[in-house]
CSV table of C-alpha atoms in Angstrom, one decimal:
chain,number,residue,atom,x,y,z
A,1,MET,CA,-0.2,0.0,0.2
A,2,THR,CA,1.1,3.9,-0.8
A,3,LYS,CA,2.4,5.9,2.0
A,4,ARG,CA,-0.3,7.8,1.5
A,5,TYR,CA,-2.9,5.6,1.9
A,6,ASN,CA,-1.3,4.5,5.1
A,7,TYR,CA,-1.8,8.2,6.5
A,8,MET,CA,-5.3,8.3,5.5
A,9,MET,CA,-6.1,4.9,7.5
A,10,ASP,CA,-3.8,6.3,10.4
A,11,LEU,CA,-5.8,9.4,9.8
A,12,ILE,CA,-9.0,8.1,9.8
A,13,ILE,CA,-8.8,5.3,12.5
A,14,SER,CA,-7.9,8.6,14.9
A,15,ILE,CA,-10.8,10.9,14.0
A,16,VAL,CA,-13.3,8.0,14.3
A,17,SER,CA,-11.8,6.8,17.9
A,18,LEU,CA,-12.1,10.4,18.9
A,19,VAL,CA,-15.4,10.9,18.0
A,20,GLY,CA,-16.2,7.9,19.4
A,21,LEU,CA,-14.7,9.1,22.7
A,22,ILE,CA,-16.2,12.5,22.7
A,23,LEU,CA,-19.8,11.5,21.8
A,24,ASN,CA,-19.6,8.7,24.9
A,25,PHE,CA,-17.7,11.4,27.6
A,26,ASP,CA,-20.3,13.9,26.4
A,27,LEU,CA,-23.3,11.4,27.2
A,28,PHE,CA,-22.3,10.5,30.4
A,29,LYS,CA,-21.3,13.2,31.5
A,30,SER,CA,-18.2,12.0,33.6
A,31,PRO,CA,-14.8,11.0,33.8
A,32,VAL,CA,-14.9,8.2,35.2
A,33,GLY,CA,-16.1,6.7,31.9
A,34,ILE,CA,-12.4,6.1,31.4
A,35,LEU,CA,-12.4,3.0,33.7
A,36,TYR,CA,-14.6,1.5,31.5
A,37,TYR,CA,-13.2,-1.4,29.1
A,38,THR,CA,-14.6,0.2,26.3
A,39,ILE,CA,-13.0,3.6,26.5
A,40,PHE,CA,-10.1,2.2,28.0
A,41,SER,CA,-9.6,0.2,24.7
A,42,ASN,CA,-10.8,3.1,22.3
A,43,MET,CA,-8.2,6.0,24.3
A,44,LEU,CA,-5.4,3.5,24.1
A,45,CYS,CA,-6.5,3.3,20.0
A,46,PHE,CA,-6.7,7.1,19.9
A,47,ILE,CA,-3.5,7.5,21.4
A,48,PHE,CA,-2.0,4.6,19.6
A,49,TYR,CA,-2.7,6.0,15.9
A,50,PHE,CA,-2.8,9.1,16.8
A,51,THR,CA,1.0,8.9,18.1
A,52,VAL,CA,1.8,6.9,14.4
A,53,LEU,CA,0.0,9.4,12.5
A,54,VAL,CA,2.6,12.2,14.3
A,55,LEU,CA,5.2,9.8,13.2
A,56,LYS,CA,5.1,9.1,10.4
A,57,ILE,CA,4.3,12.8,9.3
A,58,THR,CA,7.6,13.9,10.9
A,59,GLY,CA,9.4,11.2,9.3
A,60,ILE,CA,10.9,9.8,12.8
A,61,PHE,CA,7.9,6.6,12.4
A,62,ASN,CA,10.1,2.9,12.9
A,63,THR,CA,8.5,-0.3,12.8
A,64,ASN,CA,10.4,-1.9,16.1
A,65,ARG,CA,8.8,-4.1,18.6
A,66,LEU,CA,7.3,-2.0,20.7
A,67,PHE,CA,4.7,-0.6,17.9
A,68,ILE,CA,4.0,-4.3,16.8
A,69,LYS,CA,2.8,-5.2,20.8
A,70,MET,CA,1.4,-2.2,21.0
A,71,LYS,CA,-0.7,-2.6,17.8
A,72,GLY,CA,-1.6,-6.0,18.4
A,73,LEU,CA,-2.9,-4.7,22.1
A,74,VAL,CA,-4.7,-2.6,20.3
A,75,LEU,CA,-5.9,-4.6,17.9
A,76,VAL,CA,-7.1,-7.3,20.7
A,77,SER,CA,-8.3,-5.0,23.3
A,78,LEU,CA,-10.6,-3.9,20.2
A,79,ILE,CA,-12.0,-6.9,19.0
A,80,CYS,CA,-13.1,-8.4,22.9
A,81,THR,CA,-14.6,-4.4,23.0
A,82,PHE,CA,-16.6,-5.9,19.9
A,83,LEU,CA,-17.4,-9.3,20.7
A,84,ILE,CA,-18.4,-8.9,25.1
A,85,TYR,CA,-20.5,-6.3,24.1
A,86,ASN,CA,-22.5,-6.6,20.7
A,87,PHE,CA,-22.6,-11.1,21.9
A,88,PHE,CA,-22.5,-11.3,25.6
A,89,MET,CA,-24.1,-7.7,26.7
A,90,VAL,CA,-26.7,-6.4,24.3
A,91,PRO,CA,-28.3,-9.8,24.1
A,92,THR,CA,-28.2,-9.8,28.3
A,93,GLY,CA,-30.2,-6.7,28.0
A,94,GLN,CA,-26.8,-5.0,30.0
A,95,VAL,CA,-26.8,-1.8,27.7
A,96,SER,CA,-29.3,0.4,29.0
A,97,ALA,CA,-26.9,3.6,29.0
A,98,TYR,CA,-26.7,3.1,25.8
A,99,ASP,CA,-31.1,3.8,24.9
A,100,GLY,CA,-31.6,6.2,22.6
A,101,HIS,CA,-28.0,6.8,21.4
A,102,PHE,CA,-27.9,4.0,18.7
A,103,ILE,CA,-24.9,6.1,16.9
A,104,VAL,CA,-22.7,6.8,20.2
A,105,SER,CA,-22.6,3.2,21.1
A,106,CYS,CA,-21.8,2.3,17.4
A,107,PHE,CA,-18.5,4.2,17.5
A,108,VAL,CA,-17.1,2.8,20.4
A,109,HIS,CA,-18.1,-0.9,19.7
A,110,ILE,CA,-18.5,-1.2,16.3
A,111,PHE,CA,-17.0,1.3,13.6
A,112,THR,CA,-13.6,2.0,15.3
A,113,PRO,CA,-13.2,-1.8,16.0
A,114,ILE,CA,-14.1,-2.5,12.9
A,115,LEU,CA,-11.5,0.1,11.0
A,116,VAL,CA,-8.2,-1.7,13.5
A,117,VAL,CA,-9.3,-4.8,12.3
A,118,LEU,CA,-9.6,-4.0,8.9
A,119,ASP,CA,-5.6,-1.7,8.9
A,120,CYS,CA,-4.4,-5.0,10.4
A,121,ILE,CA,-6.1,-7.2,7.9
A,122,ILE,CA,-4.6,-4.7,4.9
A,123,ASN,CA,-1.8,-3.2,5.9
A,124,GLY,CA,-0.4,-6.3,8.7
A,125,LYS,CA,2.4,-8.8,7.4
A,126,ASN,CA,2.4,-12.0,8.1
A,127,LYS,CA,4.3,-13.4,11.0
A,128,MET,CA,4.8,-10.1,13.2
A,129,LEU,CA,2.9,-10.8,16.1
A,130,GLU,CA,5.0,-13.6,18.9
A,131,TYR,CA,3.1,-16.0,21.2
A,132,THR,CA,5.3,-14.8,23.4
A,133,TYR,CA,3.0,-11.2,23.1
A,134,ILE,CA,0.2,-13.0,25.1
A,135,LEU,CA,2.0,-12.1,27.8
A,136,ASP,CA,2.6,-8.4,28.3
A,137,TRP,CA,-1.2,-8.1,26.8
A,138,LEU,CA,-2.4,-9.9,29.9
A,139,ILE,CA,-0.5,-7.2,32.2
A,140,ALA,CA,-1.7,-5.1,30.1
A,141,ILE,CA,-6.1,-6.3,31.0
A,142,ILE,CA,-4.9,-7.0,34.7
A,143,ILE,CA,-3.5,-3.6,35.4
A,144,TYR,CA,-6.8,-2.1,34.0
A,145,GLY,CA,-8.7,-4.3,36.4
A,146,MET,CA,-6.6,-3.7,39.1
A,147,ILE,CA,-7.1,0.0,38.9
A,148,VAL,CA,-10.6,-0.8,38.8
A,149,ILE,CA,-10.5,-2.3,41.9
A,150,ILE,CA,-8.2,0.3,43.5
A,151,TYR,CA,-10.7,3.1,42.6
A,152,GLN,CA,-13.6,0.7,43.8
A,153,HIS,CA,-12.5,0.2,47.1
A,154,CYS,CA,-11.3,4.1,47.7
A,155,GLY,CA,-15.1,4.3,47.2
A,156,GLY,CA,-15.3,5.7,43.6
A,157,PHE,CA,-18.9,5.1,42.1
A,158,PHE,CA,-19.4,4.4,38.1
A,159,ILE,CA,-22.5,5.5,36.0
A,160,ASP,CA,-25.8,5.5,37.5
A,161,GLY,CA,-24.3,5.1,41.2
A,162,LEU,CA,-23.3,1.7,40.8
A,163,ASN,CA,-19.7,1.0,42.8
A,164,TYR,CA,-18.8,-1.8,40.0
A,165,PRO,CA,-18.8,-0.9,36.2
A,166,TYR,CA,-19.7,-4.9,34.9
A,167,PHE,CA,-21.1,-7.5,37.0
A,168,ASN,CA,-17.4,-9.3,36.9
A,169,PHE,CA,-16.7,-6.5,39.8
A,170,ASN,CA,-19.7,-7.1,41.7
A,171,ILE,CA,-18.7,-7.9,44.8
A,172,ASP,CA,-22.0,-7.4,47.0
A,173,ASP,CA,-23.8,-9.2,44.8
A,174,TYR,CA,-21.5,-12.2,44.3
A,175,GLY,CA,-18.8,-11.7,47.1
A,176,TYR,CA,-14.8,-12.2,46.3
A,177,LEU,CA,-15.1,-16.2,45.4
A,178,LEU,CA,-17.6,-15.8,42.5
A,179,CYS,CA,-15.6,-12.3,41.4
A,180,ILE,CA,-12.4,-14.4,41.3
A,181,PHE,CA,-14.2,-16.9,39.7
A,182,PHE,CA,-15.5,-14.9,36.6
A,183,ASN,CA,-12.3,-12.3,36.4
A,184,PHE,CA,-10.3,-15.5,36.0
A,185,LEU,CA,-12.8,-17.2,33.1
A,186,ILE,CA,-12.8,-13.8,31.4
A,187,LEU,CA,-8.4,-13.8,31.5
A,188,VAL,CA,-9.1,-17.4,29.6
A,189,LEU,CA,-11.5,-16.0,27.3
A,190,TYR,CA,-9.0,-12.9,27.1
A,191,SER,CA,-6.1,-15.3,26.0
A,192,PHE,CA,-8.0,-17.4,23.6
A,193,ILE,CA,-8.9,-14.3,21.6
A,194,CYS,CA,-5.4,-13.4,22.0
A,195,LEU,CA,-3.9,-16.4,21.0
A,196,ILE,CA,-6.1,-16.9,17.9
A,197,VAL,CA,-5.3,-13.0,16.5
A,198,ILE,CA,-1.9,-14.7,16.8
A,199,LEU,CA,-2.4,-17.6,15.1
A,200,ILE,CA,-4.3,-15.9,12.1
A,201,ASN,CA,-1.5,-13.3,11.7
A,202,ARG,CA,1.4,-16.3,11.2
A,203,LYS,CA,-0.9,-18.3,8.8
A,204,ASN,CA,-2.4,-16.0,5.6
A,205,ILE,CA,-4.2,-12.9,6.6
A,206,SER,CA,-2.1,-11.4,3.8
A,207,ASN,CA,0.2,-12.2,1.4
A,208,ARG,CA,3.5,-9.9,2.8
């Protein structure tokens, strides 16, 4: 692909992810939205693609190991956001916060994830991802979970006055042991998605 096309993809993804973030923060009127995984993954996406775009424009961009790991992390995070929201939260009726705000939801749960997947398919190269990257990506989601737990135990509240963002942090109703079990299952599912992404990359996702 031409350099101009790569710039355009980075710019489009940066704009779409930023618009999604602005719409969501405007909807919920609270900075606590950053502690939701949807917002976390979209912020990670915007920061990554905007930084890459700036580095490319200034001529100091370099495809190194850190870039590959971070792009993989953005990809996996948004795939999880897409799958969990559309195939778990929507069917189980856990999306009341977006009632009457379908487009706002689409930006962070559909548009941005699909654009990133397309970018990785079109501009990606075979065998760039290593199996060891799974550990790095797991560390990222564990850090996210720890931040949520610390905020939660410091008396913080989330949207609608709840003291948890997702069911797997709902200690009051499920207790510590069951929440630990839920989070363990999520880590297993997350690891499986990471593995599938790497396997696809190491096969024939592209001809390069």
